[in-house]
PDB file of C-alpha atoms in Angstrom:
ATOM      1  CA  MET A   1     -54.402 -30.064 -29.176  1.00 36.00           C
ATOM      2  CA  ASN A   2     -51.658 -28.993 -31.635  1.00 45.00           C
ATOM      3  CA  ASN A   3     -49.016 -31.394 -33.153  1.00 47.00           C
ATOM      4  CA  LYS A   4     -46.380 -30.213 -30.501  1.00 50.00           C
ATOM      5  CA  GLN A   5     -48.516 -31.159 -27.627  1.00 51.00           C
ATOM      6  CA  LYS A   6     -48.947 -34.557 -29.146  1.00 72.00           C
ATOM      7  CA  ARG A   7     -45.470 -35.438 -29.449  1.00 89.00           C
ATOM      8  CA  ARG A   8     -43.646 -38.199 -27.599  1.00 95.00           C
ATOM      9  CA  TRP A   9     -41.119 -37.012 -24.928  1.00 96.00           C
ATOM     10  CA  VAL A  10     -38.484 -38.539 -22.762  1.00 98.00           C
ATOM     11  CA  ALA A  11     -37.699 -38.546 -19.022  1.00 96.00           C
ATOM     12  CA  ILE A  12     -34.342 -38.606 -17.927  1.00 96.00           C
ATOM     13  CA  ASP A  13     -32.846 -39.651 -14.415  1.00 95.00           C
ATOM     14  CA  TRP A  14     -29.335 -38.866 -14.521  1.00 95.00           C
ATOM     15  CA  GLY A  15     -27.386 -39.931 -11.357  1.00 92.00           C
ATOM     16  CA  THR A  16     -23.763 -39.843 -10.361  1.00 92.00           C
ATOM     17  CA  THR A  17     -23.274 -43.580 -11.606  1.00 94.00           C
ATOM     18  CA  SER A  18     -26.236 -44.186 -14.209  1.00 95.00           C
ATOM     19  CA  LEU A  19     -28.331 -42.646 -16.936  1.00 97.00           C
ATOM     20  CA  ARG A  20     -31.687 -43.898 -17.179  1.00 97.00           C
ATOM     21  CA  ALA A  21     -34.265 -42.928 -20.059  1.00 98.00           C
ATOM     22  CA  TRP A  22     -37.851 -43.477 -20.467  1.00 98.00           C
ATOM     23  CA  LEU A  23     -39.584 -42.640 -23.758  1.00 98.00           C
ATOM     24  CA  LEU A  24     -43.124 -41.578 -23.192  1.00 98.00           C
ATOM     25  CA  SER A  25     -46.217 -41.104 -25.040  1.00 96.00           C
ATOM     26  CA  PRO A  26     -47.936 -37.658 -24.859  1.00 94.00           C
ATOM     27  CA  ASP A  27     -50.275 -39.411 -22.261  1.00 94.00           C
ATOM     28  CA  GLY A  28     -47.380 -40.552 -20.074  1.00 93.00           C
ATOM     29  CA  GLU A  29     -47.573 -44.256 -21.082  1.00 96.00           C
ATOM     30  CA  VAL A  30     -44.102 -45.598 -21.139  1.00 97.00           C
ATOM     31  CA  LEU A  31     -43.189 -46.656 -24.765  1.00 97.00           C
ATOM     32  CA  ASP A  32     -39.593 -47.822 -23.963  1.00 98.00           C
ATOM     33  CA  HIS A  33     -36.845 -47.422 -21.773  1.00 98.00           C
ATOM     34  CA  ALA A  34     -33.048 -47.549 -21.750  1.00 98.00           C
ATOM     35  CA  ALA A  35     -30.075 -47.189 -19.300  1.00 98.00           C
ATOM     36  CA  SER A  36     -26.256 -46.911 -19.247  1.00 97.00           C
ATOM     37  CA  ASN A  37     -23.391 -46.439 -16.871  1.00 96.00           C
ATOM     38  CA  GLN A  38     -22.911 -43.011 -18.379  1.00 96.00           C
ATOM     39  CA  GLY A  39     -23.463 -41.404 -14.929  1.00 94.00           C
ATOM     40  CA  MET A  40     -22.463 -37.763 -14.104  1.00 93.00           C
ATOM     41  CA  SER A  41     -19.308 -38.782 -12.316  1.00 93.00           C
ATOM     42  CA  ALA A  42     -17.932 -40.636 -15.460  1.00 93.00           C
ATOM     43  CA  LEU A  43     -18.276 -37.538 -17.802  1.00 95.00           C
ATOM     44  CA  GLN A  44     -17.113 -33.870 -18.477  1.00 93.00           C
ATOM     45  CA  PRO A  45     -19.598 -31.165 -19.718  1.00 91.00           C
ATOM     46  CA  ALA A  46     -18.944 -31.719 -23.162  1.00 94.00           C
ATOM     47  CA  GLU A  47     -19.537 -35.425 -22.963  1.00 97.00           C
ATOM     48  CA  PHE A  48     -23.145 -35.076 -21.727  1.00 97.00           C
ATOM     49  CA  GLU A  49     -24.693 -34.533 -24.981  1.00 97.00           C
ATOM     50  CA  PRO A  50     -23.135 -37.305 -26.760  1.00 98.00           C
ATOM     51  CA  ALA A  51     -24.070 -39.674 -23.748  1.00 98.00           C
ATOM     52  CA  LEU A  52     -27.548 -38.779 -24.242  1.00 98.00           C
ATOM     53  CA  LEU A  53     -27.672 -39.041 -27.989  1.00 98.00           C
ATOM     54  CA  ALA A  54     -26.068 -42.554 -27.755  1.00 97.00           C
ATOM     55  CA  LEU A  55     -28.656 -43.811 -25.434  1.00 98.00           C
ATOM     56  CA  THR A  56     -31.780 -42.134 -27.066  1.00 98.00           C
ATOM     57  CA  ALA A  57     -30.749 -42.041 -30.896  1.00 96.00           C
ATOM     58  CA  THR A  58     -33.225 -44.517 -31.789  1.00 96.00           C
ATOM     59  CA  TRP A  59     -36.264 -42.448 -30.323  1.00 97.00           C
ATOM     60  CA  LEU A  60     -35.170 -39.333 -32.219  1.00 96.00           C
ATOM     61  CA  THR A  61     -36.411 -37.931 -35.519  1.00 92.00           C
ATOM     62  CA  SER A  62     -34.912 -35.496 -37.944  1.00 89.00           C
ATOM     63  CA  SER A  63     -38.460 -34.037 -38.778  1.00 88.00           C
ATOM     64  CA  ASN A  64     -39.008 -32.556 -35.228  1.00 89.00           C
ATOM     65  CA  SER A  65     -37.237 -31.918 -31.742  1.00 94.00           C
ATOM     66  CA  THR A  66     -38.053 -34.239 -28.966  1.00 96.00           C
ATOM     67  CA  THR A  67     -38.500 -32.621 -25.585  1.00 96.00           C
ATOM     68  CA  ILE A  68     -36.116 -34.329 -23.036  1.00 97.00           C
ATOM     69  CA  VAL A  69     -36.835 -33.280 -19.297  1.00 95.00           C
ATOM     70  CA  ALA A  70     -33.810 -34.568 -17.010  1.00 95.00           C
ATOM     71  CA  CYS A  71     -33.497 -34.480 -13.296  1.00 93.00           C
ATOM     72  CA  GLY A  72     -30.824 -35.880 -10.746  1.00 91.00           C
ATOM     73  CA  MET A  73     -27.039 -34.922 -10.574  1.00 90.00           C
ATOM     74  CA  VAL A  74     -27.092 -33.656 -14.336  1.00 93.00           C
ATOM     75  CA  GLY A  75     -27.902 -30.485 -12.844  1.00 91.00           C
ATOM     76  CA  ALA A  76     -25.366 -30.363 -10.092  1.00 89.00           C
ATOM     77  CA  LYS A  77     -22.292 -28.058 -10.155  1.00 88.00           C
ATOM     78  CA  GLN A  78     -20.368 -31.032 -11.600  1.00 90.00           C
ATOM     79  CA  GLY A  79     -22.903 -32.062 -14.139  1.00 92.00           C
ATOM     80  CA  TRP A  80     -23.886 -30.774 -17.579  1.00 95.00           C
ATOM     81  CA  ILE A  81     -25.044 -27.516 -16.486  1.00 92.00           C
ATOM     82  CA  GLU A  82     -25.798 -26.381 -13.133  1.00 90.00           C
ATOM     83  CA  ALA A  83     -29.657 -25.946 -12.065  1.00 89.00           C
ATOM     84  CA  ASN A  84     -29.805 -24.048  -8.970  1.00 87.00           C
ATOM     85  CA  TYR A  85     -31.547 -25.338  -6.024  1.00 85.00           C
ATOM     86  CA  THR A  86     -35.073 -23.858  -5.193  1.00 85.00           C
ATOM     87  CA  GLU A  87     -35.499 -23.182  -1.575  1.00 86.00           C
ATOM     88  CA  VAL A  88     -38.199 -24.516   0.395  1.00 85.00           C
ATOM     89  CA  PRO A  89     -40.952 -23.865   1.065  1.00 87.00           C
ATOM     90  CA  CYS A  90     -41.760 -22.938  -2.331  1.00 82.00           C
ATOM     91  CA  ASN A  91     -44.584 -23.533  -4.814  1.00 81.00           C
ATOM     92  CA  PRO A  92     -44.735 -26.384  -7.283  1.00 80.00           C
ATOM     93  CA  LEU A  93     -42.035 -25.725  -9.800  1.00 74.00           C
ATOM     94  CA  SER A  94     -42.954 -23.771 -12.894  1.00 73.00           C
ATOM     95  CA  THR A  95     -41.671 -23.863 -16.574  1.00 74.00           C
ATOM     96  CA  GLU A  96     -39.655 -20.686 -15.804  1.00 75.00           C
ATOM     97  CA  SER A  97     -37.731 -22.720 -13.234  1.00 77.00           C
ATOM     98  CA  ILE A  98     -36.516 -25.500 -15.368  1.00 89.00           C
ATOM     99  CA  LEU A  99     -33.416 -24.825 -17.058  1.00 91.00           C
ATOM    100  CA  LYS A 100     -33.179 -24.968 -20.877  1.00 95.00           C
ATOM    101  CA  VAL A 101     -29.878 -26.623 -21.863  1.00 96.00           C
ATOM    102  CA  PRO A 102     -27.792 -25.399 -25.044  1.00 96.00           C
ATOM    103  CA  THR A 103     -27.331 -28.330 -27.326  1.00 97.00           C
ATOM    104  CA  LYS A 104     -25.722 -28.825 -30.827  1.00 97.00           C
ATOM    105  CA  ASP A 105     -28.120 -31.479 -32.051  1.00 97.00           C
ATOM    106  CA  THR A 106     -31.554 -29.870 -33.073  1.00 96.00           C
ATOM    107  CA  ARG A 107     -33.247 -33.223 -32.637  1.00 96.00           C
ATOM    108  CA  ILE A 108     -33.372 -32.680 -28.854  1.00 97.00           C
ATOM    109  CA  ASP A 109     -34.855 -29.997 -26.752  1.00 96.00           C
ATOM    110  CA  VAL A 110     -33.162 -30.654 -23.266  1.00 97.00           C
ATOM    111  CA  HIS A 111     -34.456 -29.110 -20.086  1.00 96.00           C
ATOM    112  CA  ILE A 112     -33.279 -29.748 -16.338  1.00 94.00           C
ATOM    113  CA  VAL A 113     -35.564 -29.920 -13.419  1.00 91.00           C
ATOM    114  CA  PRO A 114     -33.736 -28.092 -10.435  1.00 89.00           C
ATOM    115  CA  GLY A 115     -33.419 -29.681  -7.063  1.00 85.00           C
ATOM    116  CA  ILE A 116     -34.791 -28.173  -3.888  1.00 85.00           C
ATOM    117  CA  SER A 117     -33.114 -27.151  -0.609  1.00 88.00           C
ATOM    118  CA  GLN A 118     -33.898 -26.302   2.893  1.00 89.00           C
ATOM    119  CA  ARG A 119     -31.537 -24.239   5.442  1.00 88.00           C
ATOM    120  CA  VAL A 120     -32.615 -25.834   8.839  1.00 89.00           C
ATOM    121  CA  PRO A 121     -31.943 -28.701   9.140  1.00 90.00           C
ATOM    122  CA  ALA A 122     -29.638 -28.796   5.936  1.00 86.00           C
ATOM    123  CA  GLU A 123     -30.967 -30.788   3.344  1.00 86.00           C
ATOM    124  CA  VAL A 124     -31.246 -31.102  -0.465  1.00 83.00           C
ATOM    125  CA  MET A 125     -33.110 -33.194  -3.128  1.00 79.00           C
ATOM    126  CA  ARG A 126     -31.993 -33.033  -6.767  1.00 73.00           C
ATOM    127  CA  GLY A 127     -35.015 -34.796  -8.383  1.00 63.00           C
ATOM    128  CA  GLU A 128     -34.297 -38.478  -8.572  1.00 56.00           C
ATOM    129  CA  GLU A 129     -35.709 -39.025  -5.170  1.00 54.00           C
TER     130      GLU A 129
END
């Protein structure tokens, strides 16, 4: 296993009214958690990166980029960047279906997991479920 595979990473649930984050070990152990009221509905697209950095700054290092995997309303049309739904039935999501978010801060490598949708009956799931 190389050094990149052994790095800590961050899981994000970014809903309409709140932002929740968990710092995870390479093995998935929760090392820390944080939350704010900076939900998707309170932010403009340019404000997402600063809100994320404000919440996670103490977890980041300048020596490498921390992988951040986000789900929830952050990927909605009104969110940071739209991650289109994957229609069901579908295979488990692959790394190619996860959207990479352009960021200015080199300490973060942000990805948004798309939701899934079905046509009949009409239903969607954005990931926070």
